[in-house]
PDB file of C-alpha atoms in Angstrom:
ATOM      1  CA  UNK A   1     -34.914  31.947 -24.544  1.00 51.00           C
ATOM      2  CA  UNK A   2     -37.639  34.388 -25.571  1.00 53.00           C
ATOM      3  CA  UNK A   3     -38.910  33.935 -29.099  1.00 57.00           C
ATOM      4  CA  UNK A   4     -40.344  36.252 -31.728  1.00 61.00           C
ATOM      5  CA  UNK A   5     -42.972  38.571 -30.316  1.00 57.00           C
ATOM      6  CA  UNK A   6     -41.715  38.412 -26.736  1.00 55.00           C
ATOM      7  CA  UNK A   7     -41.552  41.907 -25.323  1.00 54.00           C
ATOM      8  CA  UNK A   8     -38.912  41.090 -22.711  1.00 55.00           C
ATOM      9  CA  UNK A   9     -41.362  41.733 -19.869  1.00 51.00           C
ATOM     10  CA  UNK A  10     -41.521  39.750 -16.637  1.00 51.00           C
ATOM     11  CA  UNK A  11     -42.084  36.013 -16.818  1.00 54.00           C
ATOM     12  CA  UNK A  12     -45.313  34.362 -15.718  1.00 55.00           C
ATOM     13  CA  UNK A  13     -43.660  32.972 -12.596  1.00 58.00           C
ATOM     14  CA  UNK A  14     -42.946  36.421 -11.223  1.00 62.00           C
ATOM     15  CA  UNK A  15     -44.824  38.792  -8.955  1.00 73.00           C
ATOM     16  CA  UNK A  16     -46.249  40.314 -12.123  1.00 78.00           C
ATOM     17  CA  UNK A  17     -48.790  37.489 -12.294  1.00 74.00           C
ATOM     18  CA  UNK A  18     -49.951  38.304  -8.750  1.00 72.00           C
ATOM     19  CA  UNK A  19     -50.217  41.965  -9.710  1.00 78.00           C
ATOM     20  CA  UNK A  20     -52.370  41.110 -12.744  1.00 79.00           C
ATOM     21  CA  UNK A  21     -54.590  38.920 -10.571  1.00 72.00           C
ATOM     22  CA  UNK A  22     -55.130  41.704  -8.021  1.00 73.00           C
ATOM     23  CA  UNK A  23     -55.907  44.262 -10.738  1.00 80.00           C
ATOM     24  CA  UNK A  24     -58.414  41.898 -12.394  1.00 77.00           C
ATOM     25  CA  UNK A  25     -60.037  41.155  -9.021  1.00 70.00           C
ATOM     26  CA  UNK A  26     -60.324  44.856  -8.223  1.00 75.00           C
ATOM     27  CA  UNK A  27     -61.898  45.538 -11.644  1.00 78.00           C
ATOM     28  CA  UNK A  28     -64.380  42.704 -11.152  1.00 72.00           C
ATOM     29  CA  UNK A  29     -65.420  43.380  -7.554  1.00 65.00           C
ATOM     30  CA  UNK A  30     -64.561  47.042  -7.142  1.00 67.00           C
ATOM     31  CA  UNK A  31     -62.495  48.559  -4.368  1.00 66.00           C
ATOM     32  CA  UNK A  32     -64.606  46.968  -1.642  1.00 72.00           C
ATOM     33  CA  UNK A  33     -65.891  43.442  -1.305  1.00 72.00           C
ATOM     34  CA  UNK A  34     -69.667  42.974  -1.323  1.00 79.00           C
ATOM     35  CA  UNK A  35     -71.077  42.539   2.175  1.00 86.00           C
ATOM     36  CA  UNK A  36     -72.225  38.979   1.352  1.00 86.00           C
ATOM     37  CA  UNK A  37     -68.641  37.998   0.517  1.00 84.00           C
ATOM     38  CA  UNK A  38     -67.373  39.526   3.758  1.00 85.00           C
ATOM     39  CA  UNK A  39     -70.013  37.613   5.735  1.00 92.00           C
ATOM     40  CA  UNK A  40     -68.973  34.354   4.074  1.00 91.00           C
ATOM     41  CA  UNK A  41     -65.321  35.071   4.870  1.00 89.00           C
ATOM     42  CA  UNK A  42     -66.131  35.892   8.506  1.00 92.00           C
ATOM     43  CA  UNK A  43     -67.926  32.529   8.833  1.00 94.00           C
ATOM     44  CA  UNK A  44     -65.036  30.723   7.139  1.00 93.00           C
ATOM     45  CA  UNK A  45     -62.498  32.400   9.438  1.00 93.00           C
ATOM     46  CA  UNK A  46     -64.535  31.309  12.447  1.00 93.00           C
ATOM     47  CA  UNK A  47     -64.759  27.710  11.182  1.00 93.00           C
ATOM     48  CA  UNK A  48     -60.966  27.686  10.790  1.00 93.00           C
ATOM     49  CA  UNK A  49     -60.445  29.006  14.316  1.00 92.00           C
ATOM     50  CA  UNK A  50     -58.826  32.219  13.063  1.00 93.00           C
ATOM     51  CA  UNK A  51     -59.746  35.829  13.627  1.00 91.00           C
ATOM     52  CA  UNK A  52     -61.009  37.627  10.521  1.00 92.00           C
ATOM     53  CA  UNK A  53     -57.949  39.869  10.208  1.00 92.00           C
ATOM     54  CA  UNK A  54     -55.611  36.870  10.019  1.00 92.00           C
ATOM     55  CA  UNK A  55     -57.828  34.946   7.607  1.00 93.00           C
ATOM     56  CA  UNK A  56     -58.413  37.946   5.342  1.00 89.00           C
ATOM     57  CA  UNK A  57     -54.699  38.756   5.315  1.00 89.00           C
ATOM     58  CA  UNK A  58     -53.734  35.234   4.245  1.00 91.00           C
ATOM     59  CA  UNK A  59     -56.556  35.150   1.710  1.00 88.00           C
ATOM     60  CA  UNK A  60     -55.552  38.508   0.230  1.00 85.00           C
ATOM     61  CA  UNK A  61     -51.871  37.507   0.074  1.00 87.00           C
ATOM     62  CA  UNK A  62     -52.334  34.108  -1.538  1.00 88.00           C
ATOM     63  CA  UNK A  63     -55.623  34.478  -3.385  1.00 85.00           C
ATOM     64  CA  UNK A  64     -56.654  31.056  -2.023  1.00 88.00           C
ATOM     65  CA  UNK A  65     -58.712  29.664   0.783  1.00 91.00           C
ATOM     66  CA  UNK A  66     -56.933  27.678   3.499  1.00 93.00           C
ATOM     67  CA  UNK A  67     -57.545  23.935   3.268  1.00 94.00           C
ATOM     68  CA  UNK A  68     -54.963  22.514   5.685  1.00 95.00           C
ATOM     69  CA  UNK A  69     -52.974  23.393   8.796  1.00 96.00           C
ATOM     70  CA  UNK A  70     -49.502  22.007   9.516  1.00 96.00           C
ATOM     71  CA  UNK A  71     -49.095  21.858  13.305  1.00 96.00           C
ATOM     72  CA  UNK A  72     -45.599  21.565  14.733  1.00 95.00           C
ATOM     73  CA  UNK A  73     -44.974  19.480  17.830  1.00 95.00           C
ATOM     74  CA  UNK A  74     -43.518  22.629  19.418  1.00 94.00           C
ATOM     75  CA  UNK A  75     -46.809  24.482  18.894  1.00 95.00           C
ATOM     76  CA  UNK A  76     -48.641  21.556  20.508  1.00 94.00           C
ATOM     77  CA  UNK A  77     -46.370  21.731  23.541  1.00 93.00           C
ATOM     78  CA  UNK A  78     -44.916  18.248  23.015  1.00 93.00           C
ATOM     79  CA  UNK A  79     -41.163  18.140  23.531  1.00 92.00           C
ATOM     80  CA  UNK A  80     -40.347  14.573  24.637  1.00 91.00           C
ATOM     81  CA  UNK A  81     -41.043  11.139  23.206  1.00 90.00           C
ATOM     82  CA  UNK A  82     -44.050   9.563  24.922  1.00 88.00           C
ATOM     83  CA  UNK A  83     -45.555  12.893  25.933  1.00 91.00           C
ATOM     84  CA  UNK A  84     -49.248  13.277  25.028  1.00 91.00           C
ATOM     85  CA  UNK A  85     -50.799  16.211  23.184  1.00 92.00           C
ATOM     86  CA  UNK A  86     -52.614  18.376  25.762  1.00 92.00           C
ATOM     87  CA  UNK A  87     -56.389  17.884  25.756  1.00 91.00           C
ATOM     88  CA  UNK A  88     -57.110  21.577  25.120  1.00 90.00           C
ATOM     89  CA  UNK A  89     -54.957  21.639  21.973  1.00 93.00           C
ATOM     90  CA  UNK A  90     -56.376  18.338  20.662  1.00 92.00           C
ATOM     91  CA  UNK A  91     -59.916  19.639  21.174  1.00 91.00           C
ATOM     92  CA  UNK A  92     -59.167  22.886  19.368  1.00 92.00           C
ATOM     93  CA  UNK A  93     -57.680  20.999  16.406  1.00 94.00           C
ATOM     94  CA  UNK A  94     -60.763  18.749  16.216  1.00 93.00           C
ATOM     95  CA  UNK A  95     -63.015  21.831  16.014  1.00 92.00           C
ATOM     96  CA  UNK A  96     -61.141  23.388  13.075  1.00 93.00           C
ATOM     97  CA  UNK A  97     -62.526  22.970   9.544  1.00 91.00           C
ATOM     98  CA  UNK A  98     -59.071  22.595   7.935  1.00 92.00           C
ATOM     99  CA  UNK A  99     -57.412  19.265   7.373  1.00 93.00           C
ATOM    100  CA  UNK A 100     -54.802  18.732  10.155  1.00 95.00           C
ATOM    101  CA  UNK A 101     -51.232  17.635   9.407  1.00 95.00           C
ATOM    102  CA  UNK A 102     -48.378  17.212  11.878  1.00 95.00           C
ATOM    103  CA  UNK A 103     -44.735  18.148  11.672  1.00 94.00           C
ATOM    104  CA  UNK A 104     -42.598  16.717  14.499  1.00 92.00           C
ATOM    105  CA  UNK A 105     -39.303  17.837  15.866  1.00 90.00           C
ATOM    106  CA  UNK A 106     -36.626  15.177  15.261  1.00 88.00           C
ATOM    107  CA  UNK A 107     -36.625  12.438  17.896  1.00 88.00           C
ATOM    108  CA  UNK A 108     -40.388  12.367  18.435  1.00 92.00           C
ATOM    109  CA  UNK A 109     -42.779   9.763  17.022  1.00 90.00           C
ATOM    110  CA  UNK A 110     -44.796  11.496  14.270  1.00 92.00           C
ATOM    111  CA  UNK A 111     -47.213   8.587  13.778  1.00 92.00           C
ATOM    112  CA  UNK A 112     -48.158   8.504  17.478  1.00 92.00           C
ATOM    113  CA  UNK A 113     -48.712  12.264  17.751  1.00 93.00           C
ATOM    114  CA  UNK A 114     -50.555  12.344  14.415  1.00 93.00           C
ATOM    115  CA  UNK A 115     -53.063   9.783  15.710  1.00 93.00           C
ATOM    116  CA  UNK A 116     -53.595  11.834  18.881  1.00 93.00           C
ATOM    117  CA  UNK A 117     -54.721  14.877  16.887  1.00 94.00           C
ATOM    118  CA  UNK A 118     -56.428  12.974  14.070  1.00 94.00           C
ATOM    119  CA  UNK A 119     -53.896  14.225  11.517  1.00 94.00           C
ATOM    120  CA  UNK A 120     -54.065  13.219   7.884  1.00 95.00           C
ATOM    121  CA  UNK A 121     -50.272  12.940   7.827  1.00 94.00           C
ATOM    122  CA  UNK A 122     -47.418  13.010  10.303  1.00 93.00           C
ATOM    123  CA  UNK A 123     -43.793  13.695   9.444  1.00 93.00           C
ATOM    124  CA  UNK A 124     -40.522  14.837  10.904  1.00 92.00           C
ATOM    125  CA  UNK A 125     -39.596  18.422  10.159  1.00 92.00           C
ATOM    126  CA  UNK A 126     -36.170  19.439   8.854  1.00 90.00           C
ATOM    127  CA  UNK A 127     -33.433  19.387  11.467  1.00 89.00           C
ATOM    128  CA  UNK A 128     -32.156  22.668  12.863  1.00 88.00           C
ATOM    129  CA  UNK A 129     -29.347  23.944  10.683  1.00 89.00           C
ATOM    130  CA  UNK A 130     -30.662  22.344   7.477  1.00 91.00           C
ATOM    131  CA  UNK A 131     -29.964  24.382   4.361  1.00 93.00           C
ATOM    132  CA  UNK A 132     -32.674  26.520   2.774  1.00 91.00           C
ATOM    133  CA  UNK A 133     -32.749  24.319  -0.325  1.00 94.00           C
ATOM    134  CA  UNK A 134     -33.027  21.140   1.776  1.00 93.00           C
ATOM    135  CA  UNK A 135     -35.967  22.618   3.713  1.00 93.00           C
ATOM    136  CA  UNK A 136     -37.598  23.772   0.469  1.00 94.00           C
ATOM    137  CA  UNK A 137     -37.184  20.395  -1.235  1.00 94.00           C
ATOM    138  CA  UNK A 138     -38.481  18.505   1.798  1.00 92.00           C
ATOM    139  CA  UNK A 139     -41.537  20.751   2.187  1.00 93.00           C
ATOM    140  CA  UNK A 140     -42.336  20.700  -1.546  1.00 95.00           C
ATOM    141  CA  UNK A 141     -42.103  16.899  -1.714  1.00 94.00           C
ATOM    142  CA  UNK A 142     -44.396  16.596   1.332  1.00 93.00           C
ATOM    143  CA  UNK A 143     -46.898  18.984  -0.293  1.00 94.00           C
ATOM    144  CA  UNK A 144     -46.833  16.955  -3.536  1.00 95.00           C
ATOM    145  CA  UNK A 145     -47.305  13.691  -1.627  1.00 95.00           C
ATOM    146  CA  UNK A 146     -50.346  15.154   0.153  1.00 95.00           C
ATOM    147  CA  UNK A 147     -51.736  16.766  -3.004  1.00 94.00           C
ATOM    148  CA  UNK A 148     -51.765  20.186  -1.342  1.00 94.00           C
ATOM    149  CA  UNK A 149     -50.969  23.567  -2.856  1.00 93.00           C
ATOM    150  CA  UNK A 150     -48.456  25.255  -0.551  1.00 92.00           C
ATOM    151  CA  UNK A 151     -50.281  28.564  -0.510  1.00 92.00           C
ATOM    152  CA  UNK A 152     -53.387  26.871   0.924  1.00 93.00           C
ATOM    153  CA  UNK A 153     -51.552  25.469   3.985  1.00 95.00           C
ATOM    154  CA  UNK A 154     -51.075  27.520   7.160  1.00 95.00           C
ATOM    155  CA  UNK A 155     -48.296  26.538   9.556  1.00 96.00           C
ATOM    156  CA  UNK A 156     -48.999  26.638  13.288  1.00 96.00           C
ATOM    157  CA  UNK A 157     -45.573  26.690  14.902  1.00 95.00           C
ATOM    158  CA  UNK A 158     -43.401  28.291  17.554  1.00 95.00           C
ATOM    159  CA  UNK A 159     -39.804  28.680  16.477  1.00 94.00           C
ATOM    160  CA  UNK A 160     -37.927  30.849  14.001  1.00 93.00           C
ATOM    161  CA  UNK A 161     -36.683  27.630  12.380  1.00 93.00           C
ATOM    162  CA  UNK A 162     -40.293  26.560  11.724  1.00 94.00           C
ATOM    163  CA  UNK A 163     -41.050  30.002  10.302  1.00 94.00           C
ATOM    164  CA  UNK A 164     -38.088  29.523   7.956  1.00 94.00           C
ATOM    165  CA  UNK A 165     -39.487  26.151   6.859  1.00 94.00           C
ATOM    166  CA  UNK A 166     -42.826  27.809   6.142  1.00 94.00           C
ATOM    167  CA  UNK A 167     -41.149  30.403   3.937  1.00 94.00           C
ATOM    168  CA  UNK A 168     -38.904  27.877   2.181  1.00 94.00           C
ATOM    169  CA  UNK A 169     -41.875  25.628   1.442  1.00 93.00           C
ATOM    170  CA  UNK A 170     -44.034  28.452   0.104  1.00 93.00           C
ATOM    171  CA  UNK A 171     -46.795  27.931   2.672  1.00 95.00           C
ATOM    172  CA  UNK A 172     -49.590  30.483   3.090  1.00 94.00           C
ATOM    173  CA  UNK A 173     -48.417  31.876   6.413  1.00 94.00           C
ATOM    174  CA  UNK A 174     -47.344  31.248   9.977  1.00 95.00           C
ATOM    175  CA  UNK A 175     -49.308  31.616  13.200  1.00 94.00           C
ATOM    176  CA  UNK A 176     -47.720  31.009  16.573  1.00 94.00           C
ATOM    177  CA  UNK A 177     -49.133  28.081  18.506  1.00 93.00           C
ATOM    178  CA  UNK A 178     -49.617  30.242  21.594  1.00 92.00           C
ATOM    179  CA  UNK A 179     -51.757  32.716  19.644  1.00 91.00           C
ATOM    180  CA  UNK A 180     -53.687  30.017  17.777  1.00 93.00           C
ATOM    181  CA  UNK A 181     -54.528  27.922  20.825  1.00 91.00           C
ATOM    182  CA  UNK A 182     -55.410  31.038  22.831  1.00 87.00           C
ATOM    183  CA  UNK A 183     -57.786  32.049  20.023  1.00 71.00           C
ATOM    184  CA  UNK A 184     -55.869  35.211  19.066  1.00 56.00           C
ATOM    185  CA  UNK A 185     -54.147  34.317  15.809  1.00 55.00           C
ATOM    186  CA  UNK A 186     -52.071  36.823  13.878  1.00 51.00           C
ATOM    187  CA  UNK A 187     -50.470  35.482  10.711  1.00 51.00           C
ATOM    188  CA  UNK A 188     -47.086  36.531   9.451  1.00 49.00           C
TER     189      UNK A 188
END
């Protein structure tokens, strides 16, 4: 309940906070970013294996830098137990400057696939048909266990179900595995 002096405006957990942040940023830096900042962001995007448009879009939306990628087994092209991660995908993951994490479709061995890509963590993703709240709770508990802020984690996936998990968990964005591994990422 709001106390004395509360003007009844939006709470701090609302989009109003994001609005205030963007206004303050614009007042500090002006309408355009300094060229040195853009150069740094272009280098960072390259080190993450993303095109600048994707990186800048995620950065502008969240206000954070990306520190981790959550790869789905579908994005890696692994669909059966015992199947290995393709060499091209494993090499691309090794070259990325973000901490790799793995989310497996049910029935696969997350620990085995996680070792193949050098992932910090490996876990099963929510089953198809799981409720929104179940997906949210599962993703949030995984983020807490890893010590990661959700809006600093980009999901590399393939399916609409994985995109839903990304949204439910409050992750920074979603890039299709085909686009990411082809080098033409476009975040959603």
